mmCIF file of N, CA and C in Angstrom:
data_model
loop_
_atom_site.group_PDB
_atom_site.id
_atom_site.type_symbol
_atom_site.label_atom_id
_atom_site.label_comp_id
_atom_site.label_asym_id
_atom_site.label_seq_id
_atom_site.Cartn_x
_atom_site.Cartn_y
_atom_site.Cartn_z
ATOM 1 N N MET A 141 0.925 -1.110 -0.158
ATOM 2 C CA MET A 141 -0.018 0.099 0.034
ATOM 3 C C MET A 141 0.888 1.297 -0.020
ATOM 4 N N SER A 142 0.653 2.194 -0.898
ATOM 5 C CA SER A 142 1.508 3.401 -1.099
ATOM 6 C C SER A 142 0.695 4.517 -0.758
ATOM 7 N N PHE A 143 1.405 5.463 0.084
ATOM 8 C CA PHE A 143 0.678 6.579 0.446
ATOM 9 C C PHE A 143 1.296 7.790 -0.237
ATOM 10 N N THR A 144 0.523 8.907 -0.470
ATOM 11 C CA THR A 144 1.027 10.111 -0.979
ATOM 12 C C THR A 144 1.689 10.938 0.177
ATOM 13 N N ASN A 145 2.507 11.852 -0.334
ATOM 14 C CA ASN A 145 3.146 12.570 0.599
ATOM 15 C C ASN A 145 2.211 13.472 1.550
ATOM 16 N N GLU A 146 1.021 13.949 0.853
ATOM 17 C CA GLU A 146 0.040 14.687 1.633
ATOM 18 C C GLU A 146 -0.688 13.721 2.599
ATOM 19 N N GLN A 147 -0.918 12.486 2.335
ATOM 20 C CA GLN A 147 -1.441 11.566 3.424
ATOM 21 C C GLN A 147 -0.472 11.369 4.531
ATOM 22 N N ILE A 148 0.797 11.290 4.164
ATOM 23 C CA ILE A 148 1.638 10.934 5.410
ATOM 24 C C ILE A 148 1.738 12.306 6.101
ATOM 25 N N ILE A 149 1.829 13.415 5.569
ATOM 26 C CA ILE A 149 1.926 14.698 6.387
ATOM 27 C C ILE A 149 0.698 14.859 7.080
ATOM 28 N N GLU A 150 -0.501 14.551 6.604
ATOM 29 C CA GLU A 150 -1.786 14.666 7.309
ATOM 30 C C GLU A 150 -1.745 13.752 8.596
ATOM 31 N N ALA A 151 -1.362 12.509 8.315
ATOM 32 C CA ALA A 151 -1.223 11.593 9.416
ATOM 33 C C ALA A 151 -0.230 11.983 10.494
ATOM 34 N N ILE A 152 0.813 12.574 10.155
ATOM 35 C CA ILE A 152 1.823 13.110 11.119
ATOM 36 C C ILE A 152 1.373 14.236 11.901
ATOM 37 N N SER A 153 0.627 15.090 11.044
ATOM 38 C CA SER A 153 0.162 16.388 11.750
ATOM 39 C C SER A 153 -0.904 16.026 12.908
ATOM 40 N N SER A 154 -1.531 14.787 12.778
ATOM 41 C CA SER A 154 -2.585 14.534 13.787
ATOM 42 C C SER A 154 -1.854 14.050 15.141
ATOM 43 N N LYS A 155 -0.657 13.781 15.024
ATOM 44 C CA LYS A 155 -0.033 13.147 16.289
ATOM 45 C C LYS A 155 0.498 14.199 17.243
ATOM 46 N N SER A 156 0.808 13.897 18.341
ATOM 47 C CA SER A 156 1.523 14.859 19.315
ATOM 48 C C SER A 156 2.869 14.958 19.111
ATOM 49 N N LEU A 157 3.528 15.841 19.785
ATOM 50 C CA LEU A 157 4.869 16.094 19.477
ATOM 51 C C LEU A 157 5.645 14.941 20.011
ATOM 52 N N VAL A 158 5.301 14.354 21.189
ATOM 53 C CA VAL A 158 6.019 13.238 21.717
ATOM 54 C C VAL A 158 5.927 12.145 20.659
ATOM 55 N N GLU A 159 4.744 11.775 20.162
ATOM 56 C CA GLU A 159 4.586 10.710 19.119
ATOM 57 C C GLU A 159 5.413 11.026 17.870
ATOM 58 N N VAL A 160 5.543 12.344 17.463
ATOM 59 C CA VAL A 160 6.366 12.521 16.197
ATOM 60 C C VAL A 160 7.695 12.306 16.518
ATOM 61 N N MET A 161 8.176 12.636 17.812
ATOM 62 C CA MET A 161 9.516 12.534 18.060
ATOM 63 C C MET A 161 9.965 10.878 18.171
ATOM 64 N N GLU A 162 9.116 10.131 18.669
ATOM 65 C CA GLU A 162 9.178 8.653 18.582
ATOM 66 C C GLU A 162 9.305 8.143 17.116
ATOM 67 N N LEU A 163 8.353 8.679 16.387
ATOM 68 C CA LEU A 163 8.455 8.422 14.956
ATOM 69 C C LEU A 163 9.755 8.586 14.274
ATOM 70 N N VAL A 164 10.328 9.812 14.474
ATOM 71 C CA VAL A 164 11.626 10.130 14.023
ATOM 72 C C VAL A 164 12.578 9.179 14.467
ATOM 73 N N LYS A 165 12.663 8.853 15.751
ATOM 74 C CA LYS A 165 13.732 8.018 16.359
ATOM 75 C C LYS A 165 13.548 6.587 15.625
ATOM 76 N N ALA A 166 12.377 6.097 15.383
ATOM 77 C CA ALA A 166 12.141 4.784 15.006
ATOM 78 C C ALA A 166 12.608 4.756 13.473
ATOM 79 N N MET A 167 12.492 6.013 12.609
ATOM 80 C CA MET A 167 12.968 6.079 11.369
ATOM 81 C C MET A 167 14.363 6.027 11.328
ATOM 82 N N GLU A 168 14.887 6.705 12.243
ATOM 83 C CA GLU A 168 16.527 6.684 12.299
ATOM 84 C C GLU A 168 17.136 5.445 12.602
ATOM 85 N N GLU A 169 16.399 4.627 13.348
ATOM 86 C CA GLU A 169 16.949 3.244 13.800
ATOM 87 C C GLU A 169 16.601 2.189 12.478
ATOM 88 N N LYS A 170 15.547 2.529 11.757
ATOM 89 C CA LYS A 170 15.096 1.618 10.886
ATOM 90 C C LYS A 170 15.990 1.835 9.560
ATOM 91 N N PHE A 171 16.404 3.118 9.170
ATOM 92 C CA PHE A 171 17.138 3.277 8.030
ATOM 93 C C PHE A 171 18.594 3.636 8.317
ATOM 94 N N GLY A 172 18.910 3.667 9.551
ATOM 95 C CA GLY A 172 20.418 3.891 10.021
ATOM 96 C C GLY A 172 20.876 5.378 9.605
ATOM 97 N N VAL A 173 20.113 6.323 9.903
ATOM 98 C CA VAL A 173 20.525 7.672 9.497
ATOM 99 C C VAL A 173 20.175 8.463 10.765
ATOM 100 N N SER A 174 20.585 9.878 10.660
ATOM 101 C CA SER A 174 20.191 10.673 11.744
ATOM 102 C C SER A 174 19.480 11.799 11.115
ATOM 103 N N ALA A 175 18.582 12.426 11.690
ATOM 104 C CA ALA A 175 17.878 13.582 11.383
ATOM 105 C C ALA A 175 18.615 14.832 11.415
ATOM 106 N N ALA A 176 19.572 14.829 12.396
ATOM 107 C CA ALA A 176 20.455 16.029 12.571
ATOM 108 C C ALA A 176 21.375 16.143 11.460
ATOM 109 N N ALA A 177 21.961 15.145 10.917
ATOM 110 C CA ALA A 177 22.992 15.203 9.835
ATOM 111 C C ALA A 177 22.598 15.919 8.871
ATOM 112 N N PRO A 178 21.392 15.796 8.032
ATOM 113 C CA PRO A 178 21.175 16.658 6.920
ATOM 114 C C PRO A 178 21.128 18.162 7.319
ATOM 115 N N VAL A 179 20.712 18.414 8.415
ATOM 116 C CA VAL A 179 20.601 19.862 8.927
ATOM 117 C C VAL A 179 21.930 20.490 9.020
ATOM 118 N N ALA A 180 22.852 19.713 9.631
ATOM 119 C CA ALA A 180 24.275 20.234 9.661
ATOM 120 C C ALA A 180 24.849 20.293 8.328
ATOM 121 N N ALA A 181 24.641 19.464 7.413
ATOM 122 C CA ALA A 181 25.165 19.520 6.103
ATOM 123 C C ALA A 181 24.734 20.729 5.368
ATOM 124 N N ALA A 182 23.388 20.966 5.514
ATOM 125 C CA ALA A 182 22.806 22.012 4.759
ATOM 126 C C ALA A 182 23.401 23.402 5.523
ATOM 127 N N ALA A 183 23.474 23.496 6.673
ATOM 128 C CA ALA A 183 24.145 24.595 7.161
ATOM 129 C C ALA A 183 25.393 24.983 6.855
ATOM 130 N N ALA A 184 26.219 23.974 6.495
ATOM 131 C CA ALA A 184 27.649 24.230 6.160
ATOM 132 C C ALA A 184 28.036 23.335 5.036
ATOM 133 N N PRO A 185 27.782 23.497 3.919
ATOM 134 C CA PRO A 185 28.151 22.562 2.848
ATOM 135 C C PRO A 185 29.596 22.294 2.743
ATOM 136 N N ALA A 186 29.895 21.100 2.352
ATOM 137 C CA ALA A 186 31.351 20.822 2.285
ATOM 138 C C ALA A 186 32.081 21.537 1.292
ATOM 139 N N GLY A 187 33.417 22.106 1.635
ATOM 140 C CA GLY A 187 34.270 22.702 0.847
ATOM 141 C C GLY A 187 33.941 24.207 0.927
ATOM 142 N N VAL A 188 32.824 24.596 1.678
ATOM 143 C CA VAL A 188 32.552 26.098 1.883
ATOM 144 C C VAL A 188 33.052 26.548 3.088
ATOM 145 N N ALA A 189 33.780 27.684 2.977
ATOM 146 C CA ALA A 189 34.258 28.391 4.173
ATOM 147 C C ALA A 189 32.986 28.818 5.073
ATOM 148 N N ALA A 190 33.448 29.089 6.192
ATOM 149 C CA ALA A 190 32.415 29.597 7.125
ATOM 150 C C ALA A 190 31.977 31.034 6.740
ATOM 151 N N ALA A 191 30.770 31.424 6.933
ATOM 152 C CA ALA A 191 30.196 32.689 6.468
ATOM 153 C C ALA A 191 31.213 33.889 6.975
ATOM 154 N N PRO A 192 31.440 34.809 5.965
ATOM 155 C CA PRO A 192 32.287 36.010 6.402
ATOM 156 C C PRO A 192 31.874 36.736 7.660
ATOM 157 N N ALA A 193 32.652 37.157 8.509
ATOM 158 C CA ALA A 193 32.189 38.092 9.607
ATOM 159 C C ALA A 193 31.387 39.301 9.161
ATOM 160 N N GLU A 194 30.565 39.565 9.830
ATOM 161 C CA GLU A 194 29.813 40.800 9.580
ATOM 162 C C GLU A 194 30.693 41.971 9.347
ATOM 163 N N GLU A 195 30.417 42.863 8.496
ATOM 164 C CA GLU A 195 31.086 44.022 8.219
ATOM 165 C C GLU A 195 31.019 44.884 9.409
ATOM 166 N N LYS A 196 32.220 45.492 9.894
ATOM 167 C CA LYS A 196 32.388 46.366 10.932
ATOM 168 C C LYS A 196 31.593 47.641 10.553
ATOM 169 N N THR A 197 30.887 48.169 11.474
ATOM 170 C CA THR A 197 29.972 49.434 11.333
ATOM 171 C C THR A 197 30.408 50.473 12.213
ATOM 172 N N GLU A 198 31.038 50.148 13.329
ATOM 173 C CA GLU A 198 31.468 51.220 14.248
ATOM 174 C C GLU A 198 33.050 51.129 14.392
ATOM 175 N N PHE A 199 33.611 52.333 14.234
ATOM 176 C CA PHE A 199 35.032 52.450 14.484
ATOM 177 C C PHE A 199 35.424 53.379 15.534
ATOM 178 N N THR A 200 36.768 53.255 15.824
ATOM 179 C CA THR A 200 37.295 54.075 16.968
ATOM 180 C C THR A 200 38.525 55.053 16.350
ATOM 181 N N ILE A 201 38.539 56.332 16.513
ATOM 182 C CA ILE A 201 39.575 57.015 15.993
ATOM 183 C C ILE A 201 40.593 57.272 17.166
ATOM 184 N N VAL A 202 41.906 56.741 16.868
ATOM 185 C CA VAL A 202 42.874 56.750 17.896
ATOM 186 C C VAL A 202 44.058 57.811 17.387
ATOM 187 N N LEU A 203 44.212 58.752 18.241
ATOM 188 C CA LEU A 203 45.261 59.824 17.905
ATOM 189 C C LEU A 203 46.677 59.114 18.492
ATOM 190 N N LYS A 204 47.520 58.764 17.571
ATOM 191 C CA LYS A 204 48.804 58.149 17.794
ATOM 192 C C LYS A 204 49.805 59.079 18.291
ATOM 193 N N ALA A 205 50.007 60.363 17.580
ATOM 194 C CA ALA A 205 50.878 61.293 17.801
ATOM 195 C C ALA A 205 50.382 62.740 17.266
ATOM 196 N N ALA A 206 50.673 63.709 18.119
ATOM 197 C CA ALA A 206 50.105 65.063 17.664
ATOM 198 C C ALA A 206 50.815 65.654 16.481
ATOM 199 N N GLY A 207 52.047 65.166 16.363
ATOM 200 C CA GLY A 207 52.850 65.862 15.267
ATOM 201 C C GLY A 207 53.418 67.159 15.771
ATOM 202 N N GLU A 208 53.949 67.999 14.718
ATOM 203 C CA GLU A 208 54.510 69.315 15.037
ATOM 204 C C GLU A 208 53.593 70.415 15.347
ATOM 205 N N LYS A 209 52.252 70.376 14.626
ATOM 206 C CA LYS A 209 51.409 71.277 14.775
ATOM 207 C C LYS A 209 50.275 71.012 15.845
ATOM 208 N N LYS A 210 50.693 70.991 16.965
ATOM 209 C CA LYS A 210 49.831 70.489 17.962
ATOM 210 C C LYS A 210 48.677 71.438 18.271
ATOM 211 N N VAL A 211 48.817 72.704 18.088
ATOM 212 C CA VAL A 211 47.764 73.671 18.198
ATOM 213 C C VAL A 211 46.584 73.351 17.178
ATOM 214 N N GLU A 212 47.042 73.070 15.914
ATOM 215 C CA GLU A 212 46.053 72.729 14.907
ATOM 216 C C GLU A 212 45.338 71.392 15.168
ATOM 217 N N VAL A 213 46.083 70.451 15.772
ATOM 218 C CA VAL A 213 45.527 69.126 16.079
ATOM 219 C C VAL A 213 44.467 69.346 17.255
ATOM 220 N N ILE A 214 44.807 70.125 18.188
ATOM 221 C CA ILE A 214 43.880 70.556 19.409
ATOM 222 C C ILE A 214 42.590 71.043 18.858
ATOM 223 N N LYS A 215 42.642 71.924 17.742
ATOM 224 C CA LYS A 215 41.437 72.609 17.265
ATOM 225 C C LYS A 215 40.558 71.562 16.612
ATOM 226 N N VAL A 216 41.190 70.623 15.834
ATOM 227 C CA VAL A 216 40.450 69.502 15.182
ATOM 228 C C VAL A 216 39.756 68.628 16.219
ATOM 229 N N VAL A 217 40.605 68.329 17.263
ATOM 230 C CA VAL A 217 40.096 67.385 18.342
ATOM 231 C C VAL A 217 38.849 68.070 18.895
ATOM 232 N N ARG A 218 38.900 69.370 19.163
ATOM 233 C CA ARG A 218 37.765 70.111 19.789
ATOM 234 C C ARG A 218 36.580 70.078 18.872
ATOM 235 N N ALA A 219 36.846 70.289 17.594
ATOM 236 C CA ALA A 219 35.795 70.156 16.638
ATOM 237 C C ALA A 219 35.078 68.733 16.707
ATOM 238 N N ILE A 220 35.876 67.726 16.707
ATOM 239 C CA ILE A 220 35.395 66.421 16.513
ATOM 240 C C ILE A 220 34.722 65.934 17.800
ATOM 241 N N THR A 221 35.177 66.322 18.979
ATOM 242 C CA THR A 221 34.684 65.821 20.262
ATOM 243 C C THR A 221 33.745 66.651 20.981
ATOM 244 N N GLY A 222 33.882 68.028 20.734
ATOM 245 C CA GLY A 222 33.090 68.955 21.428
ATOM 246 C C GLY A 222 33.666 69.240 22.845
ATOM 247 N N LEU A 223 35.015 68.842 23.056
ATOM 248 C CA LEU A 223 35.643 69.012 24.313
ATOM 249 C C LEU A 223 36.059 70.488 24.352
ATOM 250 N N GLY A 224 36.212 70.900 25.690
ATOM 251 C CA GLY A 224 36.923 72.170 25.962
ATOM 252 C C GLY A 224 38.212 72.225 25.680
ATOM 253 N N LEU A 225 38.865 73.478 25.678
ATOM 254 C CA LEU A 225 40.253 73.735 25.219
ATOM 255 C C LEU A 225 41.211 72.858 26.168
ATOM 256 N N LYS A 226 41.034 72.876 27.379
ATOM 257 C CA LYS A 226 41.894 72.184 28.450
ATOM 258 C C LYS A 226 41.685 70.642 28.185
ATOM 259 N N GLU A 227 40.548 70.180 27.913
ATOM 260 C CA GLU A 227 40.336 68.732 27.918
ATOM 261 C C GLU A 227 40.898 68.337 26.550
ATOM 262 N N ALA A 228 40.719 69.001 25.417
ATOM 263 C CA ALA A 228 41.328 68.800 24.012
ATOM 264 C C ALA A 228 42.926 68.669 24.264
ATOM 265 N N LYS A 229 43.382 69.786 24.847
ATOM 266 C CA LYS A 229 44.892 69.819 24.904
ATOM 267 C C LYS A 229 45.391 68.579 25.685
ATOM 268 N N ASP A 230 44.716 68.317 26.860
ATOM 269 C CA ASP A 230 45.227 67.015 27.521
ATOM 270 C C ASP A 230 45.023 65.834 26.761
ATOM 271 N N LEU A 231 44.066 65.600 26.040
ATOM 272 C CA LEU A 231 43.773 64.518 25.194
ATOM 273 C C LEU A 231 45.050 64.298 24.243
ATOM 274 N N VAL A 232 45.371 65.450 23.476
ATOM 275 C CA VAL A 232 46.447 65.431 22.496
ATOM 276 C C VAL A 232 47.703 65.233 23.020
ATOM 277 N N GLU A 233 47.943 65.878 24.291
ATOM 278 C CA GLU A 233 49.278 65.506 24.858
ATOM 279 C C GLU A 233 49.370 64.142 25.482
ATOM 280 N N SER A 234 48.234 63.357 25.660
ATOM 281 C CA SER A 234 48.371 62.148 26.313
ATOM 282 C C SER A 234 48.364 60.985 25.176
ATOM 283 N N ALA A 235 48.576 61.503 23.894
ATOM 284 C CA ALA A 235 48.633 60.393 22.797
ATOM 285 C C ALA A 235 49.593 59.503 23.008
ATOM 286 N N PRO A 236 49.257 58.059 22.732
ATOM 287 C CA PRO A 236 48.188 57.494 21.988
ATOM 288 C C PRO A 236 46.847 57.602 22.861
ATOM 289 N N LYS A 237 45.777 57.988 22.307
ATOM 290 C CA LYS A 237 44.620 58.208 23.038
ATOM 291 C C LYS A 237 43.594 58.105 22.083
ATOM 292 N N GLU A 238 42.109 57.410 22.519
ATOM 293 C CA GLU A 238 41.108 57.606 21.715
ATOM 294 C C GLU A 238 40.549 58.896 21.727
ATOM 295 N N VAL A 239 40.108 59.344 20.325
ATOM 296 C CA VAL A 239 39.597 60.624 20.280
ATOM 297 C C VAL A 239 38.056 60.484 20.118
ATOM 298 N N LYS A 240 37.489 59.371 19.397
ATOM 299 C CA LYS A 240 36.161 59.274 19.234
ATOM 300 C C LYS A 240 35.824 57.845 18.989
ATOM 301 N N ASP A 241 34.753 57.391 19.764
ATOM 302 C CA ASP A 241 34.450 55.938 19.685
ATOM 303 C C ASP A 241 33.181 55.684 19.024
ATOM 304 N N ALA A 242 32.858 54.626 18.389
ATOM 305 C CA ALA A 242 31.752 54.127 17.861
ATOM 306 C C ALA A 242 31.129 55.083 16.812
ATOM 307 N N VAL A 243 31.977 55.437 15.712
ATOM 308 C CA VAL A 243 31.635 56.215 14.603
ATOM 309 C C VAL A 243 31.466 55.418 13.432
ATOM 310 N N SER A 244 30.698 56.016 12.510
ATOM 311 C CA SER A 244 30.533 55.358 11.181
ATOM 312 C C SER A 244 31.712 55.249 10.286
ATOM 313 N N LYS A 245 31.758 54.403 9.317
ATOM 314 C CA LYS A 245 32.935 54.402 8.343
ATOM 315 C C LYS A 245 33.197 55.795 7.779
ATOM 316 N N ALA A 246 32.178 56.520 7.365
ATOM 317 C CA ALA A 246 32.257 57.729 6.649
ATOM 318 C C ALA A 246 32.799 58.777 7.621
ATOM 319 N N ASP A 247 32.328 58.855 8.910
ATOM 320 C CA ASP A 247 32.780 59.785 9.847
ATOM 321 C C ASP A 247 34.165 59.501 10.303
ATOM 322 N N ALA A 248 34.599 58.229 10.333
ATOM 323 C CA ALA A 248 35.950 57.831 10.708
ATOM 324 C C ALA A 248 36.933 58.168 9.699
ATOM 325 N N ASP A 249 36.434 58.059 8.311
ATOM 326 C CA ASP A 249 37.409 58.572 7.285
ATOM 327 C C ASP A 249 37.505 60.051 7.284
ATOM 328 N N LYS A 250 36.467 60.748 7.603
ATOM 329 C CA LYS A 250 36.427 62.174 7.580
ATOM 330 C C LYS A 250 37.409 62.651 8.824
ATOM 331 N N PHE A 251 37.110 62.277 9.829
ATOM 332 C CA PHE A 251 37.931 62.581 11.107
ATOM 333 C C PHE A 251 39.436 62.353 10.909
ATOM 334 N N LYS A 252 39.631 61.046 10.324
ATOM 335 C CA LYS A 252 41.111 60.813 10.046
ATOM 336 C C LYS A 252 41.764 61.793 9.183
ATOM 337 N N LYS A 253 41.072 62.065 7.927
ATOM 338 C CA LYS A 253 41.636 63.048 7.130
ATOM 339 C C LYS A 253 41.875 64.529 7.750
ATOM 340 N N GLU A 254 40.709 64.931 8.589
ATOM 341 C CA GLU A 254 41.026 66.169 9.277
ATOM 342 C C GLU A 254 42.222 66.130 10.195
ATOM 343 N N LEU A 255 42.355 65.131 10.939
ATOM 344 C CA LEU A 255 43.387 65.084 11.934
ATOM 345 C C LEU A 255 44.760 65.037 11.177
ATOM 346 N N GLU A 256 44.786 64.085 10.140
ATOM 347 C CA GLU A 256 46.047 64.062 9.402
ATOM 348 C C GLU A 256 46.464 65.428 8.723
ATOM 349 N N ALA A 257 45.532 66.151 8.175
ATOM 350 C CA ALA A 257 45.592 67.476 7.522
ATOM 351 C C ALA A 257 46.343 68.384 8.618
ATOM 352 N N ALA A 258 45.963 68.215 9.752
ATOM 353 C CA ALA A 258 46.472 69.132 10.820
ATOM 354 C C ALA A 258 47.856 68.730 11.255
ATOM 355 N N GLY A 259 48.319 67.570 10.803
ATOM 356 C CA GLY A 259 49.627 67.124 11.167
ATOM 357 C C GLY A 259 49.767 65.893 12.231
ATOM 358 N N ALA A 260 48.449 65.321 12.451
ATOM 359 C CA ALA A 260 48.480 64.301 13.529
ATOM 360 C C ALA A 260 48.772 62.979 12.844
ATOM 361 N N SER A 261 49.104 61.959 13.701
ATOM 362 C CA SER A 261 49.277 60.544 13.305
ATOM 363 C C SER A 261 48.051 59.868 13.843
ATOM 364 N N VAL A 262 47.371 59.197 12.924
ATOM 365 C CA VAL A 262 45.892 58.666 13.324
ATOM 366 C C VAL A 262 45.795 57.217 13.021
ATOM 367 N N GLU A 263 45.076 56.498 13.790
ATOM 368 C CA GLU A 263 44.760 55.120 13.434
ATOM 369 C C GLU A 263 43.174 54.907 13.619
ATOM 370 N N VAL A 264 42.609 54.225 12.710
ATOM 371 C CA VAL A 264 41.077 53.874 12.837
ATOM 372 C C VAL A 264 41.076 52.433 12.983
ATOM 373 N N LYS A 265 40.386 52.072 14.200
ATOM 374 C CA LYS A 265 40.305 50.590 14.607
ATOM 375 C C LYS A 265 38.753 50.186 14.430
#
C-alpha cells in the first residue's frame, strides 16, 4: 500500500509532539540515519568556508601622535569631540589616546583626514 506525501503529512500532523519524536527515532533506527546530519550538512556545505564575519559598522579614532602642529590638532580634536580647550589639549598631549568611539565608516574617514591634515598621526580601529 502506497501513501502520497500529503497523506503522510496529514497523518503526522494529527500526532502529538512526543509521538512525532518517537516516529523520527524509529525512522533513524530503521534506516540507519540521523535527522540531525542533513541539517548540519545544509548549514555548512562541504568545501565552503564559514560565513564571512559581519562588516564592521562602528570604528574608533585613535590619535597616535600630535605631530609638530599641536595647536592645529587640538582645534580639530575640539571640533570632533566637542571638548573644551583644556580637555582637548590634555587628550592631544596624552597620545596615543582614543579621540572618538563608535563612529560610522564615513565619519571615521572624515575625522582621520581632518586630523592628518592638521599634522597628527591617526589610526582607525
